[in-house]
Short mmCIF file of C-alpha atoms in Angstrom, two decimals:
data_model
loop_
_atom_site.label_atom_id
_atom_site.label_comp_id
_atom_site.label_asym_id
_atom_site.label_seq_id
_atom_site.Cartn_x
_atom_site.Cartn_y
_atom_site.Cartn_z
CA MET A 1 0.00 0.00 0.00
CA GLN A 2 3.02 2.33 0.08
CA ASN A 3 2.56 3.52 -3.50
CA GLU A 4 -1.18 4.01 -3.00
CA LEU A 5 -0.69 6.11 0.14
CA LEU A 6 2.01 8.17 -1.56
CA TRP A 7 -0.29 8.68 -4.55
CA LEU A 8 -3.08 10.01 -2.30
CA ALA A 9 -0.60 12.28 -0.51
CA MET A 10 0.62 13.62 -3.85
CA LEU A 11 -2.99 14.17 -4.94
CA LEU A 12 -3.71 16.38 -1.93
CA ALA A 13 -0.36 18.17 -2.24
CA ASN A 14 -1.17 19.17 -5.82
CA PHE A 15 -4.65 20.44 -4.97
CA PHE A 16 -3.50 22.51 -1.99
CA LEU A 17 -0.53 23.93 -3.90
CA ILE A 18 -2.92 25.16 -6.61
CA ILE A 19 -5.17 26.84 -4.05
CA LEU A 20 -2.13 28.34 -2.31
CA ALA A 21 -0.83 29.67 -5.63
CA TYR A 22 -4.26 31.18 -6.31
CA LYS A 23 -4.42 32.83 -2.89
CA LEU A 24 -0.89 34.20 -3.14
CA PHE A 25 -0.80 35.33 -6.78
CA GLY A 26 -4.41 35.40 -7.97
CA LYS A 27 -5.09 34.53 -11.60
CA TRP A 28 -1.36 34.45 -12.40
CA GLY A 29 -0.86 31.79 -9.75
CA LEU A 30 -3.21 29.54 -11.72
CA VAL A 31 -1.53 30.39 -15.02
CA MET A 32 1.86 29.66 -13.43
CA TRP A 33 0.68 26.15 -12.49
CA ILE A 34 0.08 25.16 -16.12
CA PRO A 35 3.77 25.02 -17.17
CA ILE A 36 4.64 23.49 -13.79
CA SER A 37 2.15 20.67 -14.33
CA VAL A 38 3.15 20.04 -17.95
CA ILE A 39 6.90 19.98 -17.28
CA VAL A 40 6.76 17.92 -14.08
CA ALA A 41 4.31 15.43 -15.62
CA ASN A 42 6.56 14.82 -18.61
CA ILE A 43 9.49 14.05 -16.32
CA GLN A 44 7.51 11.85 -13.95
CA VAL A 45 5.82 9.88 -16.75
CA ILE A 46 8.98 7.92 -17.55
CA GLN A 47 8.67 6.14 -14.19
CA THR A 48 6.45 3.05 -14.36
CA ILE A 49 4.99 1.77 -11.08
CA GLN A 50 2.36 -0.62 -9.77
CA LEU A 51 -0.67 1.14 -8.35
CA PHE A 52 -3.87 -0.47 -7.06
CA GLY A 53 -2.65 -3.74 -8.57
CA LEU A 54 -2.23 -2.26 -12.06
CA VAL A 55 0.67 -0.96 -14.14
CA ALA A 56 0.72 2.83 -14.20
CA THR A 57 3.02 5.73 -14.95
CA LEU A 58 3.68 8.66 -12.68
CA GLY A 59 2.69 12.13 -13.78
CA ASN A 60 -1.02 11.37 -13.94
CA ILE A 61 -1.90 13.53 -10.96
CA VAL A 62 0.07 16.65 -11.74
CA TYR A 63 -0.94 16.55 -15.39
CA ALA A 64 -4.61 16.02 -14.54
CA THR A 65 -4.51 19.10 -12.32
CA SER A 66 -3.95 21.23 -15.44
CA PHE A 67 -7.60 20.47 -16.27
CA LEU A 68 -8.59 21.68 -12.81
CA VAL A 69 -6.73 24.93 -13.41
CA THR A 70 -8.24 25.59 -16.84
CA ASP A 71 -11.70 24.87 -15.42
CA ILE A 72 -11.11 27.39 -12.62
CA LEU A 73 -9.86 29.93 -15.15
CA SER A 74 -12.89 29.25 -17.35
CA GLU A 75 -15.26 29.59 -14.41
CA ASN A 76 -13.74 32.71 -12.85
CA TYR A 77 -12.19 34.57 -15.79
CA GLY A 78 -13.74 33.25 -19.00
CA LYS A 79 -12.85 31.16 -22.04
CA GLU A 80 -10.14 33.43 -23.44
CA GLU A 81 -8.06 33.37 -20.25
CA ALA A 82 -8.28 29.58 -20.17
CA LYS A 83 -7.15 29.41 -23.81
CA LYS A 84 -4.13 31.61 -23.04
CA ALA A 85 -3.13 29.28 -20.23
CA VAL A 86 -3.37 26.29 -22.58
CA TRP A 87 -1.02 27.97 -25.07
CA ILE A 88 1.40 28.90 -22.27
CA GLY A 89 1.60 25.23 -21.32
CA PHE A 90 2.16 24.27 -24.95
CA PHE A 91 4.99 26.80 -25.30
CA SER A 92 6.62 25.70 -22.03
CA LEU A 93 6.73 22.05 -23.12
CA ILE A 94 8.31 22.91 -26.48
CA SER A 95 10.85 25.17 -24.77
CA MET A 96 11.82 22.56 -22.18
CA THR A 97 12.26 19.82 -24.78
CA LEU A 98 14.41 22.03 -27.00
CA LEU A 99 16.60 23.44 -24.23
CA MET A 100 17.20 20.13 -22.47
CA ASN A 101 18.09 18.30 -25.67
CA LEU A 102 20.48 21.11 -26.59
CA ALA A 103 22.09 20.70 -23.17
CA LEU A 104 22.74 17.02 -23.91
CA VAL A 105 24.89 17.96 -26.91
CA PHE A 106 27.52 19.46 -24.59
CA VAL A 107 30.45 17.22 -23.67
CA PRO A 108 30.97 16.81 -19.91
CA LEU A 109 34.28 17.85 -18.36
CA GLU A 110 36.88 15.19 -19.11
CA GLY A 111 38.16 13.43 -16.01
CA ASP A 112 35.30 14.68 -13.83
CA GLU A 113 33.43 11.54 -12.74
CA PHE A 114 30.57 13.51 -11.20
CA ALA A 115 30.04 15.45 -14.42
CA ALA A 116 29.99 12.19 -16.40
CA VAL A 117 27.47 10.60 -14.03
CA THR A 118 25.13 13.61 -14.05
CA HIS A 119 25.35 13.85 -17.83
CA GLU A 120 24.42 10.19 -18.17
CA ALA A 121 21.56 10.55 -15.70
CA THR A 122 20.24 13.62 -17.50
CA SER A 123 20.49 11.80 -20.82
CA THR A 124 18.55 8.85 -19.41
CA ILE A 125 15.63 11.14 -18.63
CA PHE A 126 15.62 13.67 -21.43
CA LYS A 127 16.67 11.54 -24.40
CA LEU A 128 13.22 10.00 -24.06
CA MET A 129 11.65 13.43 -24.20
CA PRO A 130 11.17 13.96 -27.98
CA ARG A 131 8.71 11.07 -28.42
CA ILE A 132 7.02 11.75 -25.10
CA ALA A 133 6.95 15.46 -25.91
CA VAL A 134 5.26 14.83 -29.28
CA ALA A 135 2.71 12.61 -27.53
CA SER A 136 2.18 15.23 -24.85
CA LEU A 137 1.83 18.09 -27.31
CA ALA A 138 -0.76 16.25 -29.38
CA ALA A 139 -2.68 14.97 -26.37
CA TYR A 140 -2.40 18.27 -24.53
CA LEU A 141 -3.71 20.45 -27.36
CA LEU A 142 -6.57 18.13 -28.33
CA SER A 143 -7.74 17.47 -24.78
CA GLN A 144 -7.27 20.97 -23.36
CA ARG A 145 -8.93 22.69 -26.30
CA HIS A 146 -11.83 20.28 -25.91
CA ASP A 147 -11.95 20.89 -22.17
CA VAL A 148 -12.22 24.68 -22.52
CA TRP A 149 -14.86 24.34 -25.22
CA ALA A 150 -16.83 21.69 -23.33
CA TYR A 151 -16.75 23.59 -20.04
CA HIS A 152 -18.47 26.58 -21.62
CA PHE A 153 -20.79 24.32 -23.61
CA TRP A 154 -22.05 22.78 -20.36
CA ARG A 155 -21.95 26.10 -18.52
CA LYS A 156 -24.61 27.45 -20.88
CA ARG A 157 -26.84 24.53 -19.93
CA PHE A 158 -25.95 24.32 -16.23
CA SER A 159 -25.25 27.93 -15.31
CA LYS A 160 -25.92 27.95 -11.55
CA ASP A 161 -23.04 27.97 -9.07
CA SER A 162 -24.52 24.86 -7.48
CA GLN A 163 -24.03 23.08 -10.83
CA ILE A 164 -20.30 23.75 -11.12
CA TRP A 165 -19.66 20.08 -10.35
CA LEU A 166 -21.65 19.09 -13.45
CA ARG A 167 -19.82 21.29 -15.95
CA ASN A 168 -16.49 20.53 -14.30
CA ASN A 169 -16.87 16.76 -14.50
CA LEU A 170 -18.72 16.53 -17.81
CA SER A 171 -15.99 18.51 -19.58
CA THR A 172 -13.02 16.93 -17.82
CA MET A 173 -14.02 13.27 -18.02
CA VAL A 174 -14.23 13.30 -21.83
CA SER A 175 -11.16 15.52 -22.19
CA GLN A 176 -9.05 13.15 -20.13
CA LEU A 177 -10.27 10.20 -22.17
CA ILE A 178 -9.03 11.97 -25.31
CA ASP A 179 -5.77 12.85 -23.58
CA SER A 180 -5.07 9.33 -22.31
CA LEU A 181 -5.85 7.64 -25.64
CA VAL A 182 -3.72 10.00 -27.75
CA PHE A 183 -0.80 10.08 -25.32
CA VAL A 184 -0.52 6.35 -24.70
CA LEU A 185 -0.73 5.46 -28.40
CA ILE A 186 1.92 7.96 -29.49
CA ALA A 187 4.27 7.62 -26.49
CA PHE A 188 4.22 3.88 -25.87
CA TYR A 189 3.02 2.08 -29.02
CA GLY A 190 5.74 -0.40 -29.94
CA VAL A 191 7.49 0.13 -26.61
CA TYR A 192 5.22 -2.17 -24.63
CA GLU A 193 3.24 -5.26 -25.58
CA THR A 194 -0.42 -4.72 -26.45
CA GLY A 195 -1.64 -6.06 -23.10
CA ILE A 196 0.61 -3.74 -21.12
CA LEU A 197 -0.26 -0.84 -23.43
CA PHE A 198 -3.97 -1.37 -22.82
CA GLU A 199 -3.39 -1.69 -19.09
CA ILE A 200 -1.44 1.58 -19.03
CA PHE A 201 -4.27 3.30 -20.93
CA ILE A 202 -6.99 1.99 -18.61
CA THR A 203 -4.97 2.78 -15.49
CA THR A 204 -3.98 6.22 -16.77
CA TYR A 205 -7.56 7.17 -17.53
CA PHE A 206 -8.87 5.63 -14.31
CA LEU A 207 -6.38 7.59 -12.20
CA LYS A 208 -7.13 10.82 -14.06
CA TRP A 209 -10.83 10.13 -13.56
CA ILE A 210 -10.26 9.88 -9.81
CA VAL A 211 -8.34 13.17 -9.86
CA ALA A 212 -11.17 14.84 -11.82
CA ALA A 213 -13.80 13.61 -9.36
CA ALA A 214 -11.69 14.57 -6.35
CA ASP A 215 -10.88 18.08 -7.59
CA THR A 216 -14.53 19.26 -7.62
CA PRO A 217 -14.48 20.75 -4.07
CA PHE A 218 -11.41 22.76 -5.04
CA VAL A 219 -13.26 24.36 -7.98
CA TYR A 220 -15.89 25.54 -5.49
CA TRP A 221 -13.14 26.72 -3.14
CA ALA A 222 -11.53 28.72 -5.94
CA LYS A 223 -14.95 30.21 -6.77
CA ARG A 224 -15.29 31.43 -3.19
CA ILE A 225 -11.81 32.94 -3.32
CA GLU A 226 -12.70 34.80 -6.51
CA LYS A 227 -15.94 36.13 -4.99
CA ARG A 228 -14.14 37.27 -1.85
CA ASN A 229 -11.42 39.00 -3.87
CA ARG A 230 -14.03 40.75 -5.98
CA PHE A 231 -15.90 41.86 -2.85
CA VAL A 232 -12.71 43.22 -1.27
CA MET A 233 -11.78 45.05 -4.47
CA GLN A 234 -15.22 46.65 -4.75
CA ASN A 235 -15.12 47.83 -1.13
CA THR A 236 -11.61 49.19 -1.59
CA GLU A 237 -12.63 51.17 -4.68
CA SER A 238 -15.70 52.59 -2.97
#
């Protein structure tokens, strides 16, 4: 149960860090989380673990929280702000992949064992990045663009604050299905046997589904923060 307990702890850590970032920095704290989630997820995803008796990759939690952030941005600031955050995440992933692969071209200091070891370790992680990055870019754009569109589609039909959970989950569940399918096929097809590939897909989507269901209270929390900030601003101006 060690991995499962750690996974739950990481889940809560991500949620509370997002709320903390929002409280400290407002809208820009949410925007800041997008590149954090994309970059960290694409490093963590190379680690395969067993979770709840199934094969899974790390990075599912932190990546899934990017959907939470775009939903909060959509809810509190509108579709255009959410779209900007999506493109910021896209740019950050391209930049990281380019810069880290350029860094690997450098030759480590001759005779320095530590430099050789760190170069090898860095290569182990980031030489895998191009294929994973392509998978992430495709999955990220398709799923996030759908999520922003779907959130506002459902918001028109379920517009009350008490119905935030509906538009949050209806948009995110489908978006994460798109994301998991596209990412797993591009990143791991031919790397793993079909059975393992299918298991990774099911596990990946299942874990993201749990994150999506669990993040609903935090969307409401963020809504309360936004209302309080607006109230304070109005009183200050008056």
